[in-house]
Amino acid sequence: MNSDLKHTRNIGIMAHIDAGKTTTSERILYFTGRVHRIGEVDDGNATMDWMVQEQERGITITSAATTTFWKYRDQLYKINLIDTPGHVDFTMEVERSLRVLDGAVAVFCAVGGVEPQSETVWRQANKYNVPRIAFVNKMDRSGADFFGVVQQMKEKLGAHPVPVQIPVGSEEDFDGIIDLVEMNAIMFEESDDPLMNFTIKPIPDFMKEEATEWRMKLVEACAEMDDSILERYLEDHESITADELMAVLRRRTVEGVIVPVFCGAAFRNKGVQRLLNGVAAYLPSPIDVGAIHGRDPRDDREVMRKPEPDEPFAALAFKIATDPYMGRLVFMRIYSGTLNAGDTVLNVRTGKRERINRLFQMHANKQNPVETVYAGDICAAVGFKDLKTGDTLCAINKPVVLESMEFPEPVIWIAIEPKTQADIDRLAIALGKLTDEDPTFMVKTDPDSGQTVISGMGELHLEVLIDRLKREFFVECNQGKPQVAYKEAVTTSCTHRELFRKQTGGKGKFADITVEIMPADNDVTGLTFVNGIKGGNVPREYIPSVEKGFREAMMNGPLAGFPLVSLKVILKDGSYHPVDSDSLSFEIAARQAFRHATAKCRPVLLEPVMNAEVVTPEEYVGDVVGDFNKRRGKVEGMESKAGARVIKAKVPLAENFGYVTVLRTLTSGRATSTMEFSHFEEVPAELAKKIIEVTTGKFF
């Protein structure tokens, strides 16, 4: 089994929107023989974009997994492939995929280069230490610049890109690739059979000088990282063999030090086979990644699980999908041990046992049943009763908690209501299934109006979810206007004493606490609770109740009932009654203290601010900047790229609804924009006053 594991690759395709991820994935499936017809995004028949919403919009919404095989150097490699979305609204899909992958292929558009979402996914890959190789796609497009993209990777991503290929020509004249490791040319030819559209030839004379120069840079990059190569380089650099270079490149790629760069044009079937060779040659196997670290929930000590079939079983559930026939499909990455259909495992979060009825190997939305899965596999299972994204599953007698995932807070919400009485029950079931699937999608009931409020990562995110309600679950909804998910914060500190007393004859209620409330430290979210009680003025068993009271009270801020981003509370003193005091009394006292004290700490309203980036022709720059100024935006920089201007700005989300339509009008449809959440910022006082008045109905 271990020898197989050595030849297993768990990889993801990640990139900015429209860089060509799904097109590259489709070619990988075709060239590996997994499909016998090339699917196209533009035709709406791509294998990996199987959702109706994906096919209509031509974008990837949900990450799709498949397993395929590729022969490289007479060895068969098993490739578990996940195609991830590029749109910022679905960044959570990228996050949870990268958490369980061993390596990634970062796709860049040869014209657009390193775009905003490229930077986001790169940071996500850094967070989970995922080794990468890069593929510069669309080399046949007008304005393609391979070396410009390599330079941008250095400047914008802080990466160490090392080209292992250089293109022969570009744009319409993109005719081939020079392999700098083997020092030969792969020349593309017109052919009815995409599998045979190239021949391997000696390097053409007009490219020899450039190829020699870049080969030297490749050897130098390897020499910097390996002493034996350095010695050879100083003596006779021409004696360094391709295998020696590849060994160093592989080792340093697995360590995350360098990023080998490939090039091609996936749509024209150029360069994808070589990219597959690169996946096999440079990206890590589960063995290279090594043991995963976790904690034993019984005594909190650190434990390790090696990627071996005879180790105790451990897996991470990284995605939940609803299948109309199967019910809840749970996607898992198996880190250690072996799992058979029918086995019972432990869910560490709930402490309950779960029986696995059936196991599947996935191919987009199709399930292939399997009896057994092993360490290093990515699979799907059915049979779970209570499971959430990020849960650890493990052997019953050897519990372990693996690092879970953190998901961003929603920034936008809308109110929805079912159209008919029959839709009411169906809506509750459907929303339950969608929240199971998507941790960034939240549902709550507004306590004042009784409306169902749904929150998500952007307009497109909520639009897709409402469309799914209609098509998958047959629920028709009326929806309100999109609203901003505001937050609140305190800006000063104060000390407050709260006495809660209720005497009714017989056993009453009593709690007395003195607390200091202040803003939390920078970059800390949620409640920071410090117990400063000395001498037992408040018994130890009541302290958690005080913390719980404050934590729950934070969901409703003092200004307009929006949640507080962060808060620091120090419990300084207090007293209790031996008969009347209980946990509930201290919890109520904490809630009242929160309400009274936060009102004195100069509370402010916070709004989500977005990073906006607009690529526009030169003649529209003035109009775009003027429009940003109207929207309370701050233009932070401007640069030229491929004959256009790139404008970067920070704009409050509240001013940004429907921006894409306005931008099209301003620029005659020639500009493009991207947005992603940046941070929360204080709302100007006049505007805050209006928001509070509208939200609470109180007028100042």
XYZ file of C-alpha atoms in Angstrom:
700
model
C 0.000 0.000 0.000
C 2.800 2.425 0.898
C 4.392 2.097 -2.507
C 1.046 3.171 -3.989
C 0.924 6.066 -1.592
C 4.271 7.269 -2.872
C 2.624 7.635 -6.281
C -0.524 9.397 -5.004
C -1.061 13.132 -5.527
C -3.834 15.054 -3.756
C -3.917 18.313 -5.686
C -6.178 21.292 -6.252
C -6.441 23.758 -9.106
C -6.591 27.317 -7.730
C -6.681 30.724 -9.423
C -8.406 34.028 -10.014
C -11.752 33.917 -11.826
C -11.394 33.302 -15.593
C -7.748 32.195 -15.428
C -8.767 28.816 -16.885
C -8.973 26.449 -13.875
C -11.925 24.408 -15.061
C -10.629 24.315 -18.671
C -7.285 22.987 -17.345
C -9.129 20.422 -15.147
C -11.173 19.238 -18.159
C -7.988 18.722 -20.193
C -6.402 16.803 -17.315
C -9.437 14.481 -17.237
C -9.260 13.990 -21.014
C -5.520 13.407 -21.262
C -5.609 10.943 -18.359
C -8.428 9.028 -20.051
C -10.979 9.826 -17.309
C -13.385 11.318 -19.863
C -13.540 10.664 -23.596
C -14.937 14.025 -24.619
C -13.469 17.388 -23.698
C -16.041 19.463 -21.808
C -16.062 23.255 -22.321
C -17.040 25.921 -19.799
C -18.450 28.156 -22.574
C -20.673 25.355 -23.880
C -21.939 24.573 -20.364
C -20.885 20.914 -20.542
C -17.753 20.868 -18.377
C -17.564 17.717 -16.213
C -16.376 19.582 -13.112
C -18.963 22.381 -13.417
C -21.951 20.074 -12.960
C -24.340 22.440 -11.131
C -26.993 24.133 -13.287
C -25.969 27.505 -11.830
C -22.333 26.858 -12.842
C -23.276 25.908 -16.389
C -25.497 28.970 -16.839
C -23.026 31.466 -15.447
C -19.835 29.867 -16.768
C -18.221 30.009 -13.307
C -17.236 27.438 -10.691
C -19.315 27.663 -7.500
C -18.603 24.440 -5.649
C -15.308 22.587 -5.521
C -15.617 19.299 -7.442
C -13.452 16.249 -6.694
C -12.405 13.415 -8.977
C -9.793 10.664 -9.132
C -7.743 9.899 -12.228
C -4.469 8.197 -13.219
C -1.428 9.397 -15.186
C 1.533 7.429 -16.465
C 4.884 9.180 -15.969
C 8.259 7.501 -16.473
C 6.599 4.067 -16.690
C 4.955 4.567 -13.323
C 1.205 4.963 -12.807
C 0.311 7.934 -10.568
C -3.048 8.267 -8.826
C -4.230 11.905 -8.870
C -7.072 13.054 -6.585
C -8.022 16.361 -8.167
C -10.169 19.180 -6.743
C -11.241 22.051 -9.020
C -11.888 25.123 -6.845
C -13.912 28.320 -7.526
C -12.228 31.602 -8.465
C -14.941 34.030 -7.428
C -14.318 35.750 -4.089
C -17.886 34.992 -2.856
C -16.987 31.289 -2.815
C -13.547 31.638 -1.244
C -14.672 29.301 1.555
C -14.684 26.437 -0.990
C -11.018 27.154 -1.731
C -10.188 27.398 1.963
C -11.597 24.005 2.903
C -10.119 22.316 -0.167
C -6.610 23.637 0.527
C -6.899 22.451 4.127
C -6.909 18.806 3.007
C -4.691 18.944 -0.110
C -1.014 18.040 -0.292
C -0.193 20.244 -3.285
C -1.766 22.754 -5.664
C -1.494 23.983 -9.233
C -1.803 27.776 -9.300
C -3.131 28.855 -12.708
C -2.349 32.383 -13.941
C -3.671 34.109 -17.040
C -0.735 35.097 -19.277
C -2.494 38.419 -19.994
C -4.031 39.288 -16.600
C -1.074 37.977 -14.565
C -1.382 37.993 -10.781
C -4.918 39.287 -10.096
C -6.578 40.096 -6.738
C -8.134 36.682 -6.148
C -4.796 35.072 -7.172
C -3.293 36.856 -4.159
C -6.147 35.679 -1.891
C -5.819 31.993 -2.836
C -2.019 32.264 -2.591
C -2.341 33.544 1.000
C -4.755 30.686 1.774
C -2.211 28.179 0.412
C 0.515 29.827 2.540
C -1.724 29.494 5.607
C -1.874 25.692 5.197
C 1.733 25.391 3.874
C 0.580 23.827 0.591
C 3.438 23.318 -1.929
C 2.614 24.691 -5.386
C 3.581 24.601 -9.028
C 2.425 27.394 -11.353
C 0.857 27.143 -14.804
C 0.830 30.286 -16.952
C -2.235 29.666 -19.110
C -3.663 31.421 -22.202
C -0.250 31.879 -23.846
C -2.097 32.102 -27.194
C -4.057 35.221 -26.158
C -3.240 38.704 -27.420
C -1.039 40.478 -24.823
C 0.349 37.211 -23.291
C 3.568 37.823 -21.355
C 5.082 34.751 -19.654
C 8.099 36.507 -18.147
C 5.923 39.416 -16.971
C 3.758 36.949 -14.984
C 6.876 35.345 -13.450
C 8.034 38.821 -12.371
C 4.592 39.612 -10.873
C 4.736 36.371 -8.871
C 7.940 37.635 -7.263
C 6.674 41.158 -6.614
C 3.036 40.617 -5.638
C 3.113 37.170 -4.045
C 6.617 37.225 -2.563
C 7.130 33.798 -4.172
C 10.317 32.294 -5.607
C 9.178 31.236 -9.103
C 11.613 29.066 -11.076
C 10.640 28.564 -14.748
C 11.210 24.932 -15.784
C 9.773 25.795 -19.224
C 9.829 28.844 -21.472
C 7.440 29.481 -24.376
C 8.427 29.407 -28.057
C 6.627 32.514 -29.314
C 3.431 33.929 -27.798
C -0.051 35.115 -28.787
C -0.903 33.742 -32.278
C 2.666 32.505 -32.700
C 2.694 30.329 -29.548
C 4.138 27.259 -31.241
C 5.849 25.283 -28.519
C 7.576 24.965 -25.158
C 11.234 24.550 -24.306
C 11.860 22.128 -21.452
C 14.758 23.663 -19.508
C 15.381 20.480 -17.506
C 15.646 18.074 -20.460
C 16.798 20.864 -22.846
C 14.537 19.941 -25.737
C 11.594 21.560 -27.517
C 7.984 20.372 -27.516
C 6.551 21.814 -30.756
C 2.769 21.901 -31.207
C 1.132 20.924 -34.479
C -2.377 20.909 -35.828
C -3.882 17.483 -35.229
C -7.333 15.915 -35.087
C -6.189 13.966 -32.052
C -5.443 16.314 -29.104
C -3.374 13.540 -27.499
C -0.866 13.607 -30.369
C -0.628 17.309 -31.145
C 3.105 17.708 -30.464
C 6.540 16.375 -31.407
C 9.726 16.507 -29.358
C 12.545 18.171 -31.301
C 15.955 19.748 -30.656
C 15.771 23.394 -29.576
C 15.385 25.657 -32.683
C 18.431 27.782 -33.473
C 16.659 31.111 -32.899
C 15.801 30.014 -29.302
C 19.137 28.456 -28.325
C 20.609 31.578 -26.733
C 17.480 32.377 -24.686
C 17.075 28.709 -23.669
C 20.726 28.537 -22.513
C 20.270 31.740 -20.483
C 17.163 30.439 -18.678
C 18.694 27.015 -18.186
C 21.609 28.743 -16.410
C 19.126 30.598 -14.182
C 17.445 27.253 -13.356
C 20.803 25.628 -12.511
C 21.765 28.688 -10.411
C 18.471 28.496 -8.484
C 19.164 24.806 -7.744
C 22.817 25.502 -6.872
C 21.711 28.112 -4.299
C 19.700 25.430 -2.531
C 21.976 22.416 -2.788
C 25.683 22.258 -1.960
C 26.478 19.269 -4.214
C 24.893 21.041 -7.209
C 26.804 24.209 -6.267
C 30.150 22.367 -6.378
C 29.300 20.863 -9.772
C 28.083 24.253 -10.997
C 31.406 25.865 -10.122
C 33.415 23.023 -11.731
C 31.372 22.172 -14.816
C 27.740 23.231 -14.935
C 27.070 21.273 -18.122
C 27.714 17.979 -16.309
C 24.603 18.432 -14.094
C 22.008 15.917 -15.292
C 18.270 16.387 -15.655
C 17.586 13.843 -12.871
C 19.846 15.711 -10.440
C 18.082 18.989 -11.168
C 14.670 17.383 -10.768
C 15.619 15.856 -7.416
C 16.580 19.307 -6.039
C 13.529 20.981 -7.593
C 11.230 18.371 -6.096
C 12.777 18.598 -2.622
C 12.569 22.393 -2.550
C 9.043 22.470 -3.973
C 7.839 20.042 -1.284
C 9.498 22.292 1.337
C 7.592 25.252 -0.134
C 10.788 27.193 -0.948
C 10.307 27.429 -4.734
C 7.493 27.317 -7.274
C 8.316 25.580 -10.611
C 6.599 27.473 -13.451
C 5.044 25.826 -16.529
C 3.265 27.408 -19.483
C 0.687 26.522 -22.099
C -2.765 27.183 -23.510
C -5.215 24.699 -21.987
C -8.078 25.608 -24.342
C -5.876 24.700 -27.335
C -4.683 21.502 -25.593
C -1.141 22.859 -25.357
C 1.143 22.126 -22.415
C -1.282 20.182 -20.198
C 0.503 16.820 -20.558
C 3.739 18.455 -19.444
C 1.917 20.026 -16.526
C 0.738 16.538 -15.503
C 4.352 15.350 -15.661
C 5.186 18.287 -13.371
C 2.449 17.241 -10.891
C 3.979 13.759 -10.724
C 7.589 15.012 -10.662
C 7.439 17.913 -8.199
C 4.321 17.869 -6.014
C 4.360 15.859 -2.757
C 2.748 12.524 -2.019
C 1.040 11.972 1.380
C 4.302 10.306 2.500
C 6.299 13.464 1.650
C 3.866 15.559 3.678
C 4.437 13.217 6.596
C 2.540 12.703 9.825
C -0.315 14.997 10.750
C -0.328 16.545 14.229
C -3.396 16.577 16.431
C -4.457 16.589 20.086
C -5.768 13.784 22.268
C -9.103 15.153 23.596
C -8.752 13.145 26.814
C -5.582 14.820 28.117
C -4.812 17.520 25.495
C -1.390 16.106 24.675
C -0.065 16.267 21.131
C -0.344 13.090 19.039
C 0.810 12.198 15.529
C -0.819 10.095 12.868
C 1.382 8.725 10.084
C -0.051 8.232 6.576
C -0.001 4.439 6.880
C -2.876 1.940 6.537
C -2.095 0.117 9.811
C -2.115 3.329 11.928
C -5.262 4.207 13.977
C -7.908 5.723 11.706
C -8.114 9.558 11.482
C -9.915 11.697 8.890
C -11.184 15.256 8.458
C -14.633 16.024 7.051
C -13.988 19.026 4.836
C -17.217 19.335 2.893
C -20.873 18.331 3.080
C -23.037 18.115 -0.031
C -26.710 17.252 -0.433
C -27.445 14.670 -3.084
C -31.077 14.204 -4.169
C -30.735 10.404 -4.072
C -28.036 9.769 -1.458
C -28.907 12.426 1.103
C -25.950 13.950 2.951
C -22.619 13.195 1.307
C -19.636 13.882 3.535
C -16.300 14.472 1.800
C -13.337 13.237 3.846
C -9.592 13.251 3.650
C -8.174 10.098 5.235
C -4.931 10.946 7.053
C -4.168 7.575 8.621
C -5.472 4.041 8.901
C -8.053 2.180 6.861
C -11.829 2.618 6.649
C -14.315 0.006 5.441
C -17.940 0.482 4.487
C -20.010 -0.469 7.561
C -17.340 0.618 10.114
C -18.260 2.694 13.162
C -16.105 5.761 13.905
C -16.028 8.466 16.559
C -16.977 12.099 15.884
C -14.748 13.908 18.382
C -16.801 17.152 18.413
C -20.022 15.431 19.526
C -18.390 12.477 21.304
C -20.868 10.209 19.459
C -20.289 7.158 17.332
C -21.248 7.293 13.673
C -21.730 4.331 11.352
C -20.495 4.661 7.791
C -23.028 2.960 5.550
C -21.344 3.414 2.172
C -18.118 4.794 0.752
C -17.622 6.445 -2.627
C -14.867 7.657 -4.864
C -16.173 10.867 -6.433
C -16.151 11.974 -10.034
C -17.696 15.482 -9.960
C -21.351 14.715 -9.028
C -21.138 10.982 -9.779
C -20.373 8.424 -7.058
C -18.418 5.239 -7.651
C -18.944 2.830 -4.700
C -15.807 1.431 -3.019
C -15.518 -1.002 -0.113
C -12.318 0.304 1.501
C -10.359 3.568 1.587
C -6.830 4.048 2.874
C -4.552 6.725 4.305
C -3.960 9.420 1.674
C -7.354 8.955 -0.043
C -10.066 11.556 -0.581
C -13.523 9.995 -0.575
C -17.191 10.612 0.213
C -19.386 8.720 2.682
C -23.065 8.507 3.666
C -24.701 7.483 6.903
C -23.798 10.311 9.267
C -26.437 11.711 11.592
C -24.699 14.749 13.089
C -21.649 16.048 11.268
C -20.326 19.526 10.460
C -17.593 20.808 8.163
C -14.251 20.599 9.959
C -15.177 17.648 12.241
C -12.535 15.017 13.002
C -13.483 11.353 12.592
C -11.251 8.765 14.225
C -10.940 5.286 15.692
C -13.154 4.858 18.797
C -10.349 3.702 21.083
C -7.728 6.178 19.727
C -9.369 9.614 19.691
C -7.592 12.575 18.088
C -8.645 16.150 17.226
C -7.186 17.509 13.988
C -6.900 21.247 13.350
C -10.256 22.474 12.122
C -10.970 25.332 9.715
C -11.877 28.955 10.288
C -14.389 30.618 8.008
C -14.938 34.333 7.389
C -17.951 36.172 8.762
C -20.810 36.961 6.349
C -20.880 40.598 5.147
C -24.311 40.842 3.529
C -27.852 39.728 4.402
C -31.343 39.690 2.937
C -34.755 38.893 4.363
C -36.705 36.111 2.634
C -40.212 34.747 3.076
C -41.923 31.732 1.491
C -44.583 32.564 -1.105
C -47.117 29.949 -0.050
C -48.058 28.047 3.077
C -46.745 24.835 1.508
C -43.316 26.455 1.117
C -42.917 27.218 4.837
C -41.976 23.689 5.963
C -39.925 23.031 2.847
C -38.000 26.273 3.437
C -36.886 25.248 6.929
C -35.648 21.839 5.663
C -33.900 23.390 2.639
C -32.152 26.103 4.688
C -30.990 23.452 7.160
C -29.391 21.481 4.315
C -27.743 24.562 2.792
C -26.252 25.690 6.137
C -24.885 22.157 6.570
C -23.159 22.461 3.210
C -21.865 26.003 3.529
C -20.350 27.300 6.803
C -20.333 30.922 5.484
C -24.112 30.830 4.922
C -26.070 31.761 8.064
C -29.774 31.756 8.824
C -31.516 33.510 11.710
C -34.975 34.751 12.573
C -35.311 38.462 13.270
C -36.787 38.693 16.802
C -38.792 41.888 16.045
C -40.259 41.155 12.629
C -40.190 37.353 12.711
C -38.569 37.382 9.238
C -36.102 34.755 8.111
C -32.770 36.490 7.454
C -30.028 34.814 5.399
C -26.424 36.039 5.354
C -23.530 35.284 3.024
C -20.267 36.483 1.454
C -21.701 38.647 -1.342
C -24.582 39.335 -3.711
C -23.645 36.474 -6.052
C -23.373 34.022 -3.133
C -26.936 34.769 -1.950
C -28.265 34.876 -5.520
C -26.951 31.354 -6.173
C -28.355 30.037 -2.878
C -31.846 31.472 -3.587
C -31.676 29.953 -7.075
C -30.806 26.597 -5.487
C -33.774 26.893 -3.099
C -36.026 27.231 -6.122
C -34.506 24.529 -8.358
C -33.275 21.881 -5.955
C -35.763 22.200 -3.121
C -38.776 23.643 -5.045
C -39.188 26.544 -2.599
C -40.410 29.852 -4.011
C -39.325 32.894 -1.976
C -39.920 36.611 -1.934
C -36.722 38.430 -1.068
C -35.904 41.861 0.288
C -33.128 44.211 -0.758
C -29.563 43.165 0.150
C -28.467 44.699 3.456
C -25.067 45.224 4.984
C -24.040 43.095 7.968
C -22.958 45.902 10.312
C -21.073 45.299 13.553
C -20.572 47.325 16.710
C -17.575 48.027 18.943
C -16.710 49.978 22.091
C -13.927 52.564 21.918
C -13.297 53.502 25.578
C -13.190 51.621 28.887
C -15.314 51.937 31.993
C -15.805 50.198 35.330
C -19.340 49.200 36.256
C -21.005 47.535 39.225
C -24.153 45.527 38.538
C -26.385 44.352 41.386
C -29.132 41.951 40.432
C -31.571 41.231 43.245
C -35.016 39.709 43.186
C -36.620 38.845 46.490
C -40.033 37.215 46.232
C -40.329 35.483 49.546
C -38.699 32.113 49.700
C -35.654 31.580 47.444
C -34.866 34.701 45.445
C -32.164 35.776 42.958
C -28.945 37.566 43.863
C -25.757 38.402 42.003
C -23.312 41.256 42.405
C -20.422 41.847 39.999
C -17.956 44.646 39.305
C -16.480 44.561 35.821
C -14.163 46.647 33.686
C -15.181 46.725 30.026
C -12.795 47.879 27.302
C -11.938 47.378 23.611
C -10.157 44.082 22.905
C -6.525 43.949 21.793
C -5.777 44.490 18.107
C -6.573 41.580 15.755
C -8.487 39.738 18.526
C -12.121 38.893 17.750
C -14.876 37.695 20.065
C -14.851 37.948 23.863
C -11.652 38.148 25.895
C -12.717 37.328 29.465
C -10.299 37.785 32.366
C -11.141 36.514 35.847
C -9.573 38.962 38.301
C -11.436 37.733 41.415
C -9.294 37.221 44.470
C -10.320 35.675 47.731
C -13.449 33.928 46.511
C -15.820 36.919 46.578
C -17.560 35.219 43.661
C -17.474 31.411 43.944
C -15.558 29.677 41.175
C -18.608 27.782 39.875
C -20.364 31.078 38.957
C -17.498 32.535 36.877
C -18.376 30.580 33.663
C -21.959 31.905 33.963
C -20.671 35.492 33.997
C -18.575 34.767 30.887
C -21.535 33.080 29.187
C -23.777 36.094 29.948
C -21.324 38.500 28.320
C -20.688 36.215 25.347
C -24.404 35.930 24.573
C -25.052 39.624 25.221
C -22.417 40.494 22.591
C -24.797 39.244 19.891
C -26.897 42.399 20.460
C -24.921 45.622 20.634
C -26.067 48.742 22.551
C -26.608 51.000 19.480
C -28.794 49.067 17.046
C -28.605 45.442 18.120
C -25.775 44.464 15.718
C -23.211 41.975 17.108
C -20.006 43.279 18.715
C -16.835 42.367 16.847
C -14.731 42.104 19.982
C -14.756 42.982 23.681
C -12.507 42.614 26.700
C -14.125 42.094 30.110
C -12.230 41.911 33.415
C -14.259 40.574 36.339
C -12.768 42.557 39.244
C -14.995 41.970 42.238
C -18.417 40.910 43.397
C -20.409 39.218 46.109
C -22.967 36.456 46.457
C -25.743 35.277 48.726
C -25.339 31.766 50.182
C -29.027 30.925 49.523
C -30.276 33.181 46.700
C -27.276 33.130 44.337
C -27.139 30.658 41.475
C -25.632 30.399 37.988
C -28.638 31.993 36.290
C -28.480 35.064 38.582
C -24.871 35.729 37.591
C -25.657 35.186 33.907
C -28.516 37.744 34.066
C -26.272 40.174 35.996
C -23.627 39.872 33.253
C -26.200 40.649 30.534
C -27.473 43.679 32.411
C -23.922 44.852 33.114
C -23.175 44.578 29.401
C -26.194 46.672 28.472
C -25.501 49.405 31.032
C -21.706 49.521 30.711
C -21.291 49.374 26.921
C -23.590 52.388 26.552
C -20.978 54.370 28.580
C -17.973 53.098 26.524
C -18.647 55.267 23.431
C -20.024 52.513 21.222
C -19.600 52.935 17.455
C -21.086 51.330 14.375
C -18.710 49.423 12.065
C -19.245 48.605 8.390
C -17.475 46.117 6.106
C -15.002 47.774 3.730
C -14.048 46.021 0.489
C -10.811 45.910 -1.495
C -11.876 46.926 -4.982
C -9.774 46.600 -8.110
C -10.922 47.927 -11.486
C -9.110 47.276 -14.768
C -10.185 49.978 -17.246
C -9.008 51.560 -20.514
C -7.119 54.845 -19.973
C -9.945 57.134 -21.221
C -12.338 56.056 -18.436
C -9.945 56.457 -15.484
C -11.392 59.877 -14.490
C -14.993 58.569 -14.508
C -14.110 55.461 -12.453
C -12.146 57.454 -9.837
C -14.928 60.082 -9.661
C -17.468 57.305 -9.064
C -15.314 55.842 -6.262
C -15.190 59.257 -4.569
C -19.012 59.464 -4.676
C -19.158 56.065 -2.950
C -16.946 57.174 -0.010
C -14.128 55.174 -1.579
C -10.405 55.843 -1.069
C -8.264 55.305 -4.155
C -5.025 53.723 -2.939
C -3.026 53.299 -6.099
C -2.963 53.114 -9.839
C -0.713 51.137 -12.171
C -0.500 50.285 -15.861
C -0.972 46.712 -17.064
C -1.225 45.413 -20.623
C -2.377 48.755 -22.083
C -4.977 49.395 -19.371
C -5.001 51.095 -15.943
C -5.526 49.159 -12.727
C -7.232 51.234 -10.020
C -7.103 49.945 -6.440
C -9.452 51.348 -3.834
C -11.148 50.660 -0.524
C -14.928 51.120 -0.705
C -17.629 50.539 1.934
C -19.864 47.624 0.974
C -22.994 49.714 1.652
C -22.133 51.928 -1.335
C -21.338 49.060 -3.635
C -24.573 47.260 -4.378
C -25.116 47.006 -8.125
C -21.642 48.411 -8.830
C -20.955 46.055 -11.747
C -23.927 47.498 -13.699
C -22.828 51.106 -13.033
C -19.266 50.304 -14.103
C -20.484 48.787 -17.371
C -22.460 51.956 -18.087
C -19.518 54.241 -17.233
C -17.027 52.377 -19.418
C -19.265 51.056 -22.215
C -18.747 47.554 -20.855
C -14.937 47.683 -21.293
C -13.866 47.639 -17.621
C -13.809 44.716 -15.207
C -13.885 44.792 -11.414
C -13.181 42.465 -8.502
C -14.020 42.885 -4.848
C -13.148 41.121 -1.644
C -13.691 41.853 2.023
C -10.877 43.868 3.650
C -11.827 44.973 7.176
C -14.444 46.656 9.363
C -14.281 50.440 9.757
C -16.192 53.019 11.811
C -19.231 54.489 10.035
C -19.231 58.340 9.825
C -21.366 59.827 12.633
C -24.150 61.309 10.456
C -24.572 58.122 8.497
C -24.427 55.969 11.657
C -27.252 58.065 13.119
C -29.470 57.374 10.079
C -28.698 53.607 10.136
C -29.550 53.390 13.858
C -32.792 55.311 13.267
C -33.841 52.998 10.430
C -32.840 49.836 12.319
C -34.337 50.647 15.711
C -37.141 53.034 14.738
C -35.821 55.476 17.377
C -35.263 59.030 16.196
C -32.695 61.310 17.814
